[in-house]
Structures are given as structure tokens and as C-alpha cells.
Tab-separated table of C-alpha atoms in Angstrom:
chain	number	residue	atom	x	y	z
A	35	MET	CA	91.045	153.222	154.174
A	36	ASP	CA	90.794	156.535	155.953
A	37	GLY	CA	87.332	157.797	155.080
A	38	THR	CA	83.940	156.834	153.709
A	39	VAL	CA	83.324	154.784	150.576
A	40	VAL	CA	80.264	155.195	148.360
A	41	VAL	CA	79.023	151.991	146.719
A	42	THR	CA	76.303	152.208	144.094
A	43	GLY	CA	73.916	149.297	143.761
A	44	GLY	CA	74.826	147.968	147.186
A	45	SER	CA	71.720	146.035	148.168
A	46	ARG	CA	72.413	142.803	146.288
A	47	GLY	CA	75.028	140.759	144.471
A	48	ILE	CA	78.505	142.182	144.027
A	49	GLY	CA	77.553	145.533	145.532
A	50	ALA	CA	76.303	143.969	148.756
A	51	ALA	CA	79.433	141.829	148.952
A	52	VAL	CA	81.575	144.961	148.609
A	53	VAL	CA	79.655	146.709	151.389
A	54	ARG	CA	80.171	143.731	153.699
A	55	ALA	CA	83.867	143.437	152.816
A	56	LEU	CA	84.433	147.118	153.555
A	57	ALA	CA	82.446	146.893	156.770
A	58	ALA	CA	84.585	143.956	157.902
A	59	ARG	CA	87.581	146.280	157.616
A	60	GLY	CA	85.921	149.059	159.602
A	61	THR	CA	85.209	151.354	156.648
A	62	PRO	CA	82.022	153.463	156.800
A	63	VAL	CA	79.882	152.900	153.707
A	64	CYS	CA	77.098	154.845	152.053
A	65	PHE	CA	75.395	152.799	149.362
A	66	SER	CA	72.577	153.272	146.912
A	67	TYR	CA	69.765	150.954	145.965
A	68	ALA	CA	67.041	151.324	143.363
A	69	THR	CA	64.053	149.223	144.419
A	70	HIS	CA	64.952	146.497	146.919
A	71	ARG	CA	64.464	148.326	150.220
A	72	GLU	CA	64.287	145.224	152.406
A	73	ALA	CA	67.490	143.854	150.891
A	74	ALA	CA	69.186	147.216	151.504
A	75	GLU	CA	68.072	147.220	155.129
A	76	ALA	CA	69.471	143.712	155.555
A	77	VAL	CA	72.862	144.836	154.219
A	78	VAL	CA	72.863	147.791	156.624
A	79	ALA	CA	72.208	145.392	159.500
A	80	GLN	CA	75.000	143.086	158.353
A	81	ALA	CA	77.448	146.001	158.186
A	82	GLU	CA	76.485	147.155	161.655
A	83	GLU	CA	76.987	143.632	162.998
A	84	LEU	CA	80.507	143.826	161.590
A	85	GLY	CA	81.073	146.949	163.655
A	86	THR	CA	80.866	149.857	161.249
A	87	THR	CA	78.403	152.417	159.924
A	88	ALA	CA	76.382	151.843	156.761
A	89	VAL	CA	73.721	154.080	155.256
A	90	ALA	CA	71.392	153.052	152.450
A	91	VAL	CA	70.015	155.728	150.116
A	92	ARG	CA	67.336	155.056	147.542
A	93	ALA	CA	68.698	156.611	144.364
A	94	ASP	CA	68.563	156.216	140.601
A	95	VAL	CA	72.147	156.764	139.472
A	96	ALA	CA	70.894	157.978	136.090
A	97	GLU	CA	69.299	160.989	137.813
A	98	GLU	CA	71.654	163.823	138.701
A	99	ALA	CA	69.588	164.978	141.685
A	100	ASP	CA	69.583	161.466	143.147
A	101	VAL	CA	73.336	161.153	142.742
A	102	ARG	CA	73.897	164.465	144.498
A	103	ARG	CA	71.635	163.328	147.339
A	104	LEU	CA	73.594	160.072	147.647
A	105	PHE	CA	76.907	161.887	147.992
A	106	ALA	CA	75.424	164.435	150.397
A	107	ALA	CA	74.453	161.518	152.633
A	108	ALA	CA	78.003	160.183	152.374
A	109	ASP	CA	79.404	163.583	153.321
A	110	ARG	CA	77.586	163.336	156.637
A	111	LEU	CA	79.617	160.212	157.458
A	112	GLY	CA	82.944	161.946	156.936
A	113	PRO	CA	85.481	162.684	154.178
A	114	LEU	CA	85.190	160.582	151.041
A	115	ALA	CA	87.919	158.006	150.457
A	116	GLY	CA	86.517	156.202	147.443
A	117	LEU	CA	83.690	155.293	145.103
A	118	VAL	CA	82.682	151.879	143.805
A	119	ASN	CA	80.693	152.446	140.622
A	120	ASN	CA	78.781	149.170	140.728
A	121	ALA	CA	75.142	149.963	139.902
A	122	GLY	CA	74.056	148.513	136.592
A	123	GLN	CA	71.344	146.630	134.833
A	124	VAL	CA	70.895	144.043	132.131
A	125	ALA	CA	67.738	143.158	130.230
A	126	ALA	CA	66.457	139.898	128.764
A	127	GLN	CA	68.707	138.071	126.335
A	128	SER	CA	68.125	139.224	122.775
A	129	PRO	CA	69.939	139.526	119.438
A	130	VAL	CA	70.845	143.063	118.429
A	131	VAL	CA	68.292	143.165	115.626
A	132	ASP	CA	65.444	142.846	118.143
A	133	LEU	CA	66.628	145.385	120.714
A	134	GLU	CA	64.115	148.152	121.393
A	135	PRO	CA	65.482	151.721	121.464
A	136	ALA	CA	63.849	152.393	124.849
A	137	ARG	CA	65.661	149.425	126.369
A	138	ILE	CA	69.017	150.552	124.982
A	139	ARG	CA	68.526	154.127	126.211
A	140	ARG	CA	67.616	153.053	129.725
A	141	LEU	CA	70.503	150.604	129.940
A	142	LEU	CA	72.992	153.226	128.780
A	143	ASP	CA	71.495	155.781	131.175
A	144	VAL	CA	72.063	153.511	134.175
A	145	ASN	CA	75.304	151.789	133.191
A	146	VAL	CA	77.130	154.661	131.476
A	147	LEU	CA	75.549	157.978	132.409
A	148	GLY	CA	75.203	156.775	136.007
A	149	ALA	CA	78.889	155.866	136.170
A	150	PHE	CA	79.837	159.302	134.832
A	151	LEU	CA	77.571	161.210	137.221
A	152	CYS	CA	78.883	159.320	140.248
A	153	ALA	CA	82.487	159.676	139.118
A	154	GLN	CA	81.980	163.431	138.772
A	155	GLU	CA	80.686	163.760	142.322
A	156	ALA	CA	83.544	161.635	143.647
A	157	VAL	CA	86.218	163.583	141.772
A	158	ARG	CA	84.787	166.887	143.029
A	159	ARG	CA	85.618	165.665	146.526
A	160	LEU	CA	88.742	163.569	145.999
A	161	VAL	CA	90.788	165.995	143.900
A	162	PRO	CA	90.657	168.860	146.445
A	163	ALA	CA	91.494	166.323	149.172
A	164	GLY	CA	94.573	165.205	147.262
A	165	GLY	CA	93.743	161.550	146.848
A	166	GLY	CA	91.285	158.680	146.793
A	167	THR	CA	90.126	155.922	144.487
A	168	VAL	CA	87.314	155.275	142.022
A	169	VAL	CA	86.650	151.628	141.196
A	170	ASN	CA	84.433	151.012	138.159
A	171	VAL	CA	82.735	147.624	138.005
A	172	SER	CA	82.766	146.533	134.371
A	173	SER	CA	82.214	143.041	132.955
A	174	ARG	CA	84.036	140.501	130.833
A	175	ALA	CA	81.137	141.029	128.453
A	176	ALA	CA	82.896	144.260	127.460
A	177	VAL	CA	85.632	142.117	125.926
A	178	LEU	CA	83.610	139.085	124.817
A	179	GLY	CA	80.777	141.109	123.249
A	180	GLY	CA	77.682	139.354	124.604
A	181	ALA	CA	76.654	138.058	121.157
A	182	GLY	CA	73.126	136.680	121.028
A	183	GLU	CA	72.500	137.662	124.634
A	184	TYR	CA	73.069	141.334	125.493
A	185	VAL	CA	75.378	143.252	123.206
A	186	ASP	CA	73.903	146.478	124.560
A	187	TYR	CA	75.073	145.564	128.063
A	188	ALA	CA	78.513	144.601	126.736
A	189	ALA	CA	78.774	147.912	124.900
A	190	SER	CA	77.822	149.843	128.027
A	191	LYS	CA	80.570	148.123	129.999
A	192	ALA	CA	83.102	148.832	127.240
A	193	ALA	CA	82.208	152.500	127.735
A	194	VAL	CA	82.912	152.085	131.456
A	195	ASP	CA	86.335	150.669	130.589
A	196	ALA	CA	87.058	153.773	128.506
A	197	LEU	CA	85.940	155.974	131.396
A	198	THR	CA	88.434	154.193	133.641
A	199	VAL	CA	91.370	154.903	131.339
A	200	GLY	CA	90.444	158.479	130.466
A	201	LEU	CA	89.517	159.641	133.942
A	202	ALA	CA	92.621	158.026	135.443
A	203	ARG	CA	94.806	160.117	133.150
A	204	GLU	CA	92.885	163.282	134.024
A	205	VAL	CA	92.986	162.993	137.800
A	206	GLY	CA	96.179	161.014	138.366
A	207	PRO	CA	98.255	164.175	138.815
A	208	ALA	CA	95.954	165.094	141.731
A	209	GLY	CA	96.684	161.779	143.440
A	210	VAL	CA	93.360	160.153	142.559
A	211	ARG	CA	93.423	156.616	141.160
A	212	VAL	CA	90.760	155.234	138.811
A	213	VAL	CA	90.666	151.486	138.296
A	214	GLY	CA	88.207	148.806	137.255
A	215	VAL	CA	87.243	145.195	137.739
A	216	ARG	CA	85.713	142.953	135.078
A	217	PRO	CA	83.743	140.141	136.733
A	218	GLY	CA	83.136	137.059	134.653
A	219	LEU	CA	80.519	134.392	135.358
A	220	ILE	CA	79.532	135.313	138.907
A	221	ARG	CA	76.632	133.790	140.826
A	222	THR	CA	74.290	136.752	141.329
A	223	ASP	CA	70.683	137.607	140.473
A	224	ILE	CA	71.765	139.381	137.286
A	225	HIS	CA	71.452	136.179	135.265
A	226	ALA	CA	67.871	135.637	136.360
A	227	GLY	CA	67.166	139.219	135.364
A	228	ALA	CA	68.417	138.408	131.873
A	229	GLY	CA	66.097	135.417	131.657
A	230	GLU	CA	68.514	132.558	132.382
A	231	PRO	CA	69.076	131.899	136.099
A	232	GLY	CA	71.171	128.822	135.279
A	233	ARG	CA	73.583	130.639	132.960
A	234	VAL	CA	76.611	130.262	135.257
A	235	GLU	CA	76.144	126.502	135.473
A	236	ARG	CA	75.666	126.207	131.704
A	237	LEU	CA	78.858	128.075	130.920
A	238	ALA	CA	81.033	126.937	133.840
A	239	PRO	CA	82.749	124.271	131.663
A	240	THR	CA	84.095	127.105	129.455
A	241	VAL	CA	85.940	128.667	132.406
A	242	PRO	CA	89.578	127.535	132.731
A	243	LEU	CA	89.159	127.232	136.504
A	244	GLY	CA	86.121	125.052	135.880
A	245	ARG	CA	83.542	126.943	137.927
A	246	GLY	CA	81.568	130.117	138.303
A	247	GLY	CA	82.743	132.802	140.682
A	248	GLU	CA	81.246	134.229	143.845
A	249	ALA	CA	80.389	137.839	144.602
A	250	ASP	CA	82.740	137.766	147.588
A	251	GLU	CA	85.656	136.967	145.279
A	252	VAL	CA	84.956	140.082	143.245
A	253	ALA	CA	84.519	142.138	146.409
A	254	GLU	CA	87.985	141.167	147.626
A	255	ALA	CA	89.472	142.464	144.376
A	256	VAL	CA	87.544	145.721	144.736
A	257	VAL	CA	88.732	146.209	148.321
A	258	TRP	CA	92.336	145.571	147.290
A	259	LEU	CA	92.077	148.153	144.520
A	260	LEU	CA	90.669	150.681	146.978
A	261	SER	CA	93.486	150.053	149.437
A	262	GLU	CA	96.995	151.431	149.757
A	263	ALA	CA	98.255	147.988	148.719
A	264	ALA	CA	97.276	149.023	145.165
A	265	SER	CA	98.797	152.498	145.446
A	266	TYR	CA	100.617	152.294	142.083
A	267	VAL	CA	97.682	150.839	140.142
A	268	THR	CA	95.570	153.173	138.019
A	269	GLY	CA	94.067	153.407	134.550
A	270	THR	CA	93.640	149.656	134.233
A	271	THR	CA	90.949	147.026	134.734
A	272	LEU	CA	91.456	143.732	136.560
A	273	ASP	CA	89.692	140.628	135.232
A	274	VAL	CA	88.068	138.515	137.947
A	275	SER	CA	86.823	135.785	135.677
A	276	GLY	CA	88.544	132.473	136.317
A	277	GLY	CA	90.487	132.928	133.086
A	278	ARG	CA	87.463	133.174	130.765
């Protein structure tokens, strides 16, 4: 990739794996983090050990000013080549009837509004440049529904899927591709954040491949979608879920 890639939520989990995978290919990365400063600094160090430049910016993707600051930092690294819309959150498992409005609003602000705000900033740069790629990180929950666990999260990721299709059709004529990945049961901290750190192990028998996935496996799919190898892929979302 000829240029800088912005990765949101790059301090842990899938986001950190994407930063490392890009760094291994010599791509400069500017990534955001919300609260885990030490983890972000560790990812920067890992990227530098791999021989490329990485910059961590503390930013809430649901805040327009923070998003603008993130992309301004990326601009200082060079022309933008792509965006990985990865930042997201999930709350404790709960049936829909017990979901608090404040929880739903915050989740939609981060997972949906944040994806839109970042996509806007990326498109403002990529369209005039005549090309580039936006990769939206969704979830298989968008298809499966998250019943009894986090329907609000599933709904937010379904909105991200719609963003992928709609934006791809808007900016395709300008040479900009918009694609997505839907991770399935991946071993990251997100499950602990939802109150069940052992969720992957509990549900692994339901996966046709018989195991949970790793963040690095998702990252490889993201890097492929960003690359010229996927030059005729847009407006679609790739499941990285072991068949579940």
C-alpha cells in the first residue's frame, strides 16, 4: 500500500493485530485508542520493531473533534491510503427487555456514529486522491442477532454492514473501495468486557472448523482487502468466522 492507513481502536485485539500486520508490510499507521495508553505504547513499539512508523492518538471516535484530530495526525505521516474502522464496544450480556437507554445510545455512538465520522474524514481525502480503501470491521453478530446476549451490539454492526454497501456505491466511481469483515468467535478481550471471558471456548463446538479464531487471522483478511490483490472487491463483507 502506497500511503498511510488509519486504524481505529488499535491498542488491543483485532485492531492491534491489524496495526502489526500493516507494520510488517512497511505501511505507516496512525491508530486511535480510547483508554489503554500503555497498551497503545506497546503496539507503537512493536510496529517500530517491524521497521515502520506508528503513531497512537487518544481519541473517542464518537466525538467529531477527536476524529478530526486523529486524521490530522495521520496527514502528518503522508497521504492517506486507507481506513480500518475497527473501534467498537460491547456491554454486559443482557436480554433486550433489560437494556438501558443510556447503554444503547453510547454503544450506537461508538459503533455506528464513530464509523460514519471516520468514513467521512477518509472519503474527504481518498476521493480527491482518486483511490483508496475503507475497511469496516463488523461482526457475525450482525447476522446471528446476539439473542440473549447483546442485540444492541448486533444491531449496531448491522448498521455498519449497511454503511459498507451504501458508501461503496457512492464513492466507487471515484476509485474508492469500501469493504467489510465480519469476525466470528475471536479470542480477544471483548468477551471479558461482555461478562463472559470463556465465551469462545463455550461456543467453539458450534463452529464448523471446531475452534475459535485469532485476531491475527482477522488482520490478514483486513490487509488483503486493503491491498491491490482485492482491487475488484467492494460493497461486500467477508466473513472470518470458521463457518459459523
